[in-house]
PDB file of C-alpha atoms in Angstrom:
ATOM      1  CA  MET X  12     -67.063 -19.571  97.194  1.00  0.00           C
ATOM      2  CA  ALA X  13     -67.742 -17.358  94.250  1.00  0.00           C
ATOM      3  CA  TYR X  14     -64.143 -17.204  93.217  1.00  0.00           C
ATOM      4  CA  ALA X  15     -63.732 -20.992  93.471  1.00  0.00           C
ATOM      5  CA  ALA X  16     -66.380 -21.770  90.965  1.00  0.00           C
ATOM      6  CA  ARG X  17     -64.848 -19.649  88.266  1.00  0.00           C
ATOM      7  CA  PRO X  18     -61.739 -21.820  87.924  1.00  0.00           C
ATOM      8  CA  ARG X  19     -63.837 -24.998  87.632  1.00  0.00           C
ATOM      9  CA  ARG X  20     -65.754 -23.496  84.819  1.00  0.00           C
ATOM     10  CA  THR X  21     -62.567 -22.477  83.109  1.00  0.00           C
ATOM     11  CA  THR X  22     -61.386 -25.947  83.474  1.00  0.00           C
ATOM     12  CA  MET X  23     -64.355 -27.428  81.949  1.00  0.00           C
ATOM     13  CA  VAL X  24     -64.085 -25.171  79.105  1.00  0.00           C
ATOM     14  CA  LEU X  25     -60.713 -26.139  78.416  1.00  0.00           C
ATOM     15  CA  ALA X  26     -61.565 -29.797  78.582  1.00  0.00           C
ATOM     16  CA  THR X  27     -64.341 -29.314  76.146  1.00  0.00           C
ATOM     17  CA  LEU X  28     -62.125 -27.503  73.871  1.00  0.00           C
ATOM     18  CA  SER X  29     -59.361 -30.247  74.125  1.00  0.00           C
ATOM     19  CA  LEU X  30     -62.093 -32.860  73.265  1.00  0.00           C
ATOM     20  CA  GLY X  31     -63.132 -30.868  70.252  1.00  0.00           C
ATOM     21  CA  VAL X  32     -59.481 -30.587  68.954  1.00  0.00           C
ATOM     22  CA  MET X  33     -58.923 -34.246  69.454  1.00  0.00           C
ATOM     23  CA  ALA X  34     -62.160 -35.061  67.524  1.00  0.00           C
ATOM     24  CA  LEU X  35     -61.140 -32.852  64.782  1.00  0.00           C
ATOM     25  CA  THR X  36     -57.680 -34.465  64.729  1.00  0.00           C
ATOM     26  CA  ALA X  37     -59.243 -37.928  64.592  1.00  0.00           C
ATOM     27  CA  CYS X  38     -61.457 -36.786  61.747  1.00  0.00           C
ATOM     28  CA  ASN X  39     -58.607 -35.374  59.831  1.00  0.00           C
ATOM     29  CA  GLY X  40     -56.654 -38.733  60.361  1.00  0.00           C
ATOM     30  CA  ASP X  41     -59.629 -40.729  58.962  1.00  0.00           C
ATOM     31  CA  GLY X  42     -59.690 -38.303  55.986  1.00  0.00           C
ATOM     32  CA  GLU X  43     -56.068 -38.875  55.382  1.00  0.00           C
ATOM     33  CA  LYS X  44     -56.479 -42.477  55.405  1.00  0.00           C
ATOM     34  CA  ASP X  45     -59.375 -42.437  53.127  1.00  0.00           C
ATOM     35  CA  SER X  46     -57.487 -40.149  50.754  1.00  0.00           C
ATOM     36  CA  ALA X  47     -54.446 -42.330  50.762  1.00  0.00           C
ATOM     37  CA  ALA X  48     -56.550 -45.441  50.032  1.00  0.00           C
ATOM     38  CA  PRO X  49     -56.786 -44.650  46.240  1.00  0.00           C
ATOM     39  CA  SER X  50     -53.199 -44.165  45.970  1.00  0.00           C
ATOM     40  CA  ALA X  51     -52.539 -47.430  47.550  1.00  0.00           C
ATOM     41  CA  SER X  52     -54.991 -49.088  45.286  1.00  0.00           C
ATOM     42  CA  SER X  53     -53.415 -47.435  42.298  1.00  0.00           C
ATOM     43  CA  SER X  54     -50.142 -49.191  43.064  1.00  0.00           C
ATOM     44  CA  PRO X  55     -51.388 -52.688  42.125  1.00  0.00           C
ATOM     45  CA  SER X  56     -53.051 -51.207  39.000  1.00  0.00           C
ATOM     46  CA  GLY X  57     -49.646 -49.861  38.086  1.00  0.00           C
ATOM     47  CA  ALA X  58     -48.101 -53.278  38.744  1.00  0.00           C
ATOM     48  CA  GLY X  59     -50.771 -54.864  36.753  1.00  0.00           C
ATOM     49  CA  ALA X  60     -50.093 -52.523  33.944  1.00  0.00           C
ATOM     50  CA  GLY X  61     -46.410 -53.326  34.006  1.00  0.00           C
ATOM     51  CA  LYS X  62     -47.324 -57.109  33.740  1.00  0.00           C
ATOM     52  CA  GLY X  63     -49.638 -56.216  31.009  1.00  0.00           C
ATOM     53  CA  SER X  64     -47.112 -54.328  29.132  1.00  0.00           C
ATOM     54  CA  ALA X  65     -44.593 -57.131  29.732  1.00  0.00           C
ATOM     55  CA  ALA X  66     -46.812 -59.752  27.991  1.00  0.00           C
ATOM     56  CA  PRO X  67     -46.069 -58.658  24.351  1.00  0.00           C
ATOM     57  CA  SER X  68     -42.388 -58.778  25.003  1.00  0.00           C
ATOM     58  CA  THR X  69     -42.682 -62.435  26.291  1.00  0.00           C
ATOM     59  CA  SER X  70     -44.783 -63.341  23.281  1.00  0.00           C
ATOM     60  CA  ALA X  71     -42.358 -61.887  20.828  1.00  0.00           C
ATOM     61  CA  PRO X  72     -39.862 -64.840  20.907  1.00  0.00           C
ATOM     62  CA  SER X  73     -42.733 -67.044  20.309  1.00  0.00           C
ATOM     63  CA  ASP X  74     -43.763 -65.150  17.144  1.00  0.00           C
ATOM     64  CA  GLY X  75     -40.194 -64.816  16.206  1.00  0.00           C
ATOM     65  CA  GLY X  76     -39.706 -68.622  16.464  1.00  0.00           C
ATOM     66  CA  LYS X  77     -42.787 -69.297  14.354  1.00  0.00           C
ATOM     67  CA  ALA X  78     -41.838 -66.830  11.748  1.00  0.00           C
ATOM     68  CA  ASP X  79     -38.359 -68.572  11.468  1.00  0.00           C
ATOM     69  CA  GLY X  80     -39.989 -71.976  11.296  1.00  0.00           C
ATOM     70  CA  ASP X  81     -42.244 -70.679   8.538  1.00  0.00           C
ATOM     71  CA  SER X  82     -39.424 -69.097   6.583  1.00  0.00           C
ATOM     72  CA  ALA X  83     -37.511 -72.295   7.024  1.00  0.00           C
ATOM     73  CA  GLY X  84     -40.435 -74.450   5.866  1.00  0.00           C
ATOM     74  CA  SER X  85     -40.944 -72.079   2.809  1.00  0.00           C
ATOM     75  CA  SER X  86     -37.304 -72.276   1.647  1.00  0.00           C
ATOM     76  CA  GLY X  87     -37.186 -76.039   2.054  1.00  0.00           C
ATOM     77  CA  GLY X  88     -40.318 -76.382  -0.077  1.00  0.00           C
ATOM     78  CA  SER X  89     -39.175 -74.105  -2.628  1.00  0.00           C
ATOM     79  CA  THR X  90     -35.932 -75.997  -3.663  1.00  0.00           C
ATOM     80  CA  PRO X  91     -36.909 -78.946  -5.746  1.00  0.00           C
ATOM     81  CA  GLN X  92     -34.482 -81.865  -6.035  1.00  0.00           C
ATOM     82  CA  ALA X  93     -33.438 -82.897  -9.383  1.00  0.00           C
ATOM     83  CA  SER X  94     -33.946 -86.495 -10.096  1.00  0.00           C
ATOM     84  CA  ALA X  95     -31.250 -88.809 -11.453  1.00  0.00           C
ATOM     85  CA  PRO X  96     -32.937 -89.696 -14.745  1.00  0.00           C
ATOM     86  CA  ALA X  97     -33.234 -86.008 -15.541  1.00  0.00           C
ATOM     87  CA  ALA X  98     -29.563 -85.606 -15.070  1.00  0.00           C
ATOM     88  CA  ASP X  99     -28.852 -88.601 -17.287  1.00  0.00           C
ATOM     89  CA  ASP X 100     -31.234 -87.075 -19.981  1.00  0.00           C
ATOM     90  CA  ASP X 101     -29.205 -83.862 -19.960  1.00  0.00           C
ATOM     91  CA  GLN X 102     -26.000 -85.774 -20.389  1.00  0.00           C
ATOM     92  CA  ASP X 103     -26.932 -88.274 -23.126  1.00  0.00           C
ATOM     93  CA  GLY X 104     -29.479 -86.156 -24.922  1.00  0.00           C
ATOM     94  CA  GLY X 105     -32.357 -88.884 -24.081  1.00  0.00           C
ATOM     95  CA  VAL X 106     -31.099 -91.508 -26.497  1.00  0.00           C
ATOM     96  CA  GLY X 107     -30.642 -95.145 -25.598  1.00  0.00           C
ATOM     97  CA  MET X 108     -27.243 -97.078 -25.188  1.00  0.00           C
ATOM     98  CA  CYS X 109     -25.960 -98.773 -28.341  1.00  0.00           C
ATOM     99  CA  GLU X 110     -26.433-102.438 -28.518  1.00  0.00           C
ATOM    100  CA  THR X 111     -24.092-104.776 -30.291  1.00  0.00           C
ATOM    101  CA  THR X 112     -26.636-105.546 -32.906  1.00  0.00           C
ATOM    102  CA  ASP X 113     -27.131-101.789 -33.627  1.00  0.00           C
ATOM    103  CA  LEU X 114     -23.803-101.606 -35.329  1.00  0.00           C
ATOM    104  CA  SER X 115     -21.936-103.084 -38.181  1.00  0.00           C
ATOM    105  CA  TYR X 116     -18.446-104.163 -37.852  1.00  0.00           C
ATOM    106  CA  ASN X 117     -15.420-104.205 -40.142  1.00  0.00           C
ATOM    107  CA  VAL X 118     -11.862-105.637 -39.102  1.00  0.00           C
ATOM    108  CA  THR X 119      -8.962-105.220 -41.509  1.00  0.00           C
ATOM    109  CA  VAL X 120      -5.243-105.911 -40.902  1.00  0.00           C
ATOM    110  CA  ALA X 121      -3.310-102.753 -40.661  1.00  0.00           C
ATOM    111  CA  SER X 122      -0.172-102.141 -42.556  1.00  0.00           C
ATOM    112  CA  LYS X 123       1.301-100.309 -39.653  1.00  0.00           C
ATOM    113  CA  PRO X 124       1.890-100.798 -36.738  1.00  0.00           C
ATOM    114  CA  VAL X 125       2.683-104.388 -37.300  1.00  0.00           C
ATOM    115  CA  ASN X 126       0.444-107.166 -35.872  1.00  0.00           C
ATOM    116  CA  HIS X 127      -2.473-104.817 -35.522  1.00  0.00           C
ATOM    117  CA  ALA X 128      -5.901-104.699 -37.023  1.00  0.00           C
ATOM    118  CA  LEU X 129      -8.426-101.728 -37.310  1.00  0.00           C
ATOM    119  CA  LEU X 130     -11.959-102.286 -35.946  1.00  0.00           C
ATOM    120  CA  LYS X 131     -14.478 -99.950 -37.590  1.00  0.00           C
ATOM    121  CA  ALA X 132     -17.904 -99.930 -36.034  1.00  0.00           C
ATOM    122  CA  THR X 133     -20.828 -98.097 -37.916  1.00  0.00           C
ATOM    123  CA  ASN X 134     -24.347 -97.226 -36.383  1.00  0.00           C
ATOM    124  CA  LYS X 135     -26.572 -99.079 -39.032  1.00  0.00           C
ATOM    125  CA  SER X 136     -29.826 -98.259 -37.164  1.00  0.00           C
ATOM    126  CA  SER X 137     -31.875 -95.175 -38.036  1.00  0.00           C
ATOM    127  CA  ASP X 138     -31.557 -93.683 -34.554  1.00  0.00           C
ATOM    128  CA  SER X 139     -28.758 -92.395 -32.650  1.00  0.00           C
ATOM    129  CA  CYS X 140     -27.406 -94.119 -29.634  1.00  0.00           C
ATOM    130  CA  LEU X 141     -24.837 -93.582 -26.862  1.00  0.00           C
ATOM    131  CA  LEU X 142     -21.757 -95.654 -27.474  1.00  0.00           C
ATOM    132  CA  PRO X 143     -19.916 -97.161 -24.586  1.00  0.00           C
ATOM    133  CA  ALA X 144     -16.387 -96.235 -25.307  1.00  0.00           C
ATOM    134  CA  ASN X 145     -14.396 -98.450 -22.634  1.00  0.00           C
ATOM    135  CA  GLU X 146     -16.419-101.709 -22.428  1.00  0.00           C
ATOM    136  CA  LEU X 147     -15.573-103.192 -25.856  1.00  0.00           C
ATOM    137  CA  VAL X 148     -14.990-107.042 -25.634  1.00  0.00           C
ATOM    138  CA  ILE X 149     -12.758-108.615 -28.310  1.00  0.00           C
ATOM    139  CA  THR X 150     -12.465-112.466 -28.202  1.00  0.00           C
ATOM    140  CA  ILE X 151      -9.952-114.276 -30.434  1.00  0.00           C
ATOM    141  CA  PRO X 152     -10.482-117.825 -31.165  1.00  0.00           C
ATOM    142  CA  GLY X 153      -7.389-119.767 -29.978  1.00  0.00           C
ATOM    143  CA  LEU X 154      -6.823-117.557 -27.040  1.00  0.00           C
ATOM    144  CA  ASP X 155      -8.316-117.936 -23.482  1.00  0.00           C
ATOM    145  CA  GLY X 156     -10.444-115.054 -22.361  1.00  0.00           C
ATOM    146  CA  ALA X 157     -11.060-111.557 -23.912  1.00  0.00           C
ATOM    147  CA  ALA X 158      -8.281-109.244 -25.091  1.00  0.00           C
ATOM    148  CA  GLU X 159      -6.979-106.685 -22.517  1.00  0.00           C
ATOM    149  CA  HIS X 160      -7.437-103.167 -22.585  1.00  0.00           C
ATOM    150  CA  ALA X 161      -4.721-100.887 -24.140  1.00  0.00           C
ATOM    151  CA  GLY X 162      -4.139 -97.217 -24.093  1.00  0.00           C
ATOM    152  CA  PRO X 163      -6.187 -94.397 -22.533  1.00  0.00           C
ATOM    153  CA  GLU X 164      -9.881 -94.663 -21.784  1.00  0.00           C
ATOM    154  CA  GLY X 165     -12.264 -92.543 -23.939  1.00  0.00           C
ATOM    155  CA  LYS X 166     -15.673 -91.068 -23.237  1.00  0.00           C
ATOM    156  CA  ASP X 167     -18.911 -92.251 -24.173  1.00  0.00           C
ATOM    157  CA  TRP X 168     -20.604 -90.172 -26.900  1.00  0.00           C
ATOM    158  CA  ILE X 169     -23.575 -90.238 -29.091  1.00  0.00           C
ATOM    159  CA  LEU X 170     -23.099 -92.227 -32.249  1.00  0.00           C
ATOM    160  CA  LYS X 171     -25.466 -90.808 -34.953  1.00  0.00           C
ATOM    161  CA  SER X 172     -26.956 -93.044 -37.704  1.00  0.00           C
ATOM    162  CA  GLY X 173     -24.381 -93.705 -40.326  1.00  0.00           C
ATOM    163  CA  GLU X 174     -21.332 -92.484 -38.220  1.00  0.00           C
ATOM    164  CA  SER X 175     -18.523 -94.817 -37.220  1.00  0.00           C
ATOM    165  CA  ALA X 176     -16.145 -95.283 -34.288  1.00  0.00           C
ATOM    166  CA  TYR X 177     -12.598 -96.824 -34.479  1.00  0.00           C
ATOM    167  CA  ALA X 178     -10.664 -99.292 -32.188  1.00  0.00           C
ATOM    168  CA  GLY X 179      -7.217-100.724 -32.497  1.00  0.00           C
ATOM    169  CA  ILE X 180      -6.667-104.715 -32.023  1.00  0.00           C
ATOM    170  CA  LEU X 181      -3.182-106.027 -31.261  1.00  0.00           C
ATOM    171  CA  PHE X 182      -2.960-109.738 -32.318  1.00  0.00           C
ATOM    172  CA  ALA X 183       0.632-110.442 -31.415  1.00  0.00           C
ATOM    173  CA  ARG X 184       3.706-109.028 -29.811  1.00  0.00           C
ATOM    174  CA  ALA X 185       6.833-108.581 -32.062  1.00  0.00           C
ATOM    175  CA  ASP X 186       9.021-110.060 -29.103  1.00  0.00           C
ATOM    176  CA  THR X 187       6.965-113.240 -28.949  1.00  0.00           C
ATOM    177  CA  GLU X 188       7.532-116.096 -31.341  1.00  0.00           C
ATOM    178  CA  GLY X 189       4.872-118.666 -32.602  1.00  0.00           C
ATOM    179  CA  GLY X 190       1.089-118.451 -32.011  1.00  0.00           C
ATOM    180  CA  LYS X 191      -2.067-119.666 -33.472  1.00  0.00           C
ATOM    181  CA  THR X 192      -3.769-118.642 -36.632  1.00  0.00           C
ATOM    182  CA  ALA X 193      -7.040-116.720 -36.639  1.00  0.00           C
ATOM    183  CA  ASP X 194      -9.224-115.504 -39.487  1.00  0.00           C
ATOM    184  CA  LYS X 195     -12.106-114.070 -37.289  1.00  0.00           C
ATOM    185  CA  VAL X 196     -12.868-112.359 -33.995  1.00  0.00           C
ATOM    186  CA  GLU X 197     -15.865-111.968 -31.815  1.00  0.00           C
ATOM    187  CA  ILE X 198     -17.114-108.574 -30.829  1.00  0.00           C
ATOM    188  CA  ALA X 199     -19.461-107.265 -28.094  1.00  0.00           C
ATOM    189  CA  LEU X 200     -19.938-103.710 -26.953  1.00  0.00           C
ATOM    190  CA  THR X 201     -20.341-104.848 -23.315  1.00  0.00           C
ATOM    191  CA  PRO X 202     -19.609-108.143 -21.532  1.00  0.00           C
ATOM    192  CA  ALA X 203     -23.309-108.626 -20.898  1.00  0.00           C
ATOM    193  CA  GLU X 204     -24.031-109.017 -24.604  1.00  0.00           C
ATOM    194  CA  SER X 205     -23.902-111.902 -26.974  1.00  0.00           C
ATOM    195  CA  PRO X 206     -20.970-111.233 -29.398  1.00  0.00           C
ATOM    196  CA  ALA X 207     -20.998-110.769 -33.201  1.00  0.00           C
ATOM    197  CA  THR X 208     -18.563-112.993 -35.124  1.00  0.00           C
ATOM    198  CA  VAL X 209     -16.599-110.689 -37.728  1.00  0.00           C
ATOM    199  CA  PRO X 210     -14.084-112.128 -40.259  1.00  0.00           C
ATOM    200  CA  ILE X 211     -10.672-110.518 -40.523  1.00  0.00           C
ATOM    201  CA  ASN X 212      -9.969-108.857 -43.945  1.00  0.00           C
ATOM    202  CA  ASP X 213      -6.541-109.536 -45.283  1.00  0.00           C
ATOM    203  CA  GLY X 214      -6.231-112.401 -42.636  1.00  0.00           C
ATOM    204  CA  PRO X 215      -5.547-114.686 -41.423  1.00  0.00           C
ATOM    205  CA  VAL X 216      -3.280-113.467 -38.622  1.00  0.00           C
ATOM    206  CA  THR X 217      -1.036-114.943 -36.125  1.00  0.00           C
ATOM    207  CA  VAL X 218      -2.290-114.513 -32.644  1.00  0.00           C
ATOM    208  CA  ASN X 219      -0.096-114.936 -29.487  1.00  0.00           C
ATOM    209  CA  ASP X 220      -1.454-112.061 -27.542  1.00  0.00           C
ATOM    210  CA  GLY X 221      -4.732-109.892 -27.570  1.00  0.00           C
ATOM    211  CA  GLN X 222      -5.092-106.215 -26.688  1.00  0.00           C
ATOM    212  CA  VAL X 223      -7.810-103.754 -27.736  1.00  0.00           C
ATOM    213  CA  THR X 224      -8.149 -99.955 -27.213  1.00  0.00           C
ATOM    214  CA  SER X 225     -11.278 -97.936 -26.390  1.00  0.00           C
ATOM    215  CA  PHE X 226     -13.384 -96.476 -29.214  1.00  0.00           C
ATOM    216  CA  PHE X 227     -12.039 -93.268 -30.862  1.00  0.00           C
ATOM    217  CA  GLY X 228     -13.326 -90.907 -33.486  1.00  0.00           C
ATOM    218  CA  THR X 229     -10.634 -91.593 -36.008  1.00  0.00           C
ATOM    219  CA  ALA X 230      -8.580 -94.463 -37.252  1.00  0.00           C
ATOM    220  CA  GLU X 231      -5.345 -92.698 -36.643  1.00  0.00           C
ATOM    221  CA  ASP X 232      -6.060 -92.468 -32.939  1.00  0.00           C
ATOM    222  CA  ALA X 233      -7.067 -96.067 -32.613  1.00  0.00           C
ATOM    223  CA  LEU X 234      -3.906 -97.308 -34.098  1.00  0.00           C
ATOM    224  CA  THR X 235      -1.773 -95.316 -32.047  1.00  0.00           C
ATOM    225  CA  TYR X 236      -1.622 -97.687 -29.081  1.00  0.00           C
TER     226      TYR X 236
END
């Protein structure tokens, strides 16, 4: 009986030791879980840090778009548009257009070419004016309508006080016989103005056609066409 009790005691000791080992193992497992918890919680913070670091990159296009808009707005605002009147002032020097009443007129029959007369228009005003070179209207009594334009077109230019411009007038064609007699013409610088009546020096002339050139700076140029 004494030998039987010893194995039981040994068994109980072993069982007690096993329970202790299991308890220590369980404690170690809980400790590992507890120590693993911070690392698990650090992962979301790492993800949050990633999201936080991505925020500036997503806002960069917005800032860039705004910068582009600002630069476009500043460039648009820094380019003034020139007005049409300013361009006109640069072209004509700021002077007004010549009117029919601003000039004095002299019409003289030319020795050559035949059937021509020379018109001399002089600025009698005290101010310069812009002479319309191609709108001259010549009306010859006895002919219907105004004289047709002949020769090349000229350019408007500033006619100073006392300066003159010249135009050639054709009264009759050499290959056309007959016609009416005229001793005066009517002159207007533009169709919208009332004409001035001017006598023909060394007239009268025979009229069966009517043509007029643009204004030129010399009498020779005016009588070329």
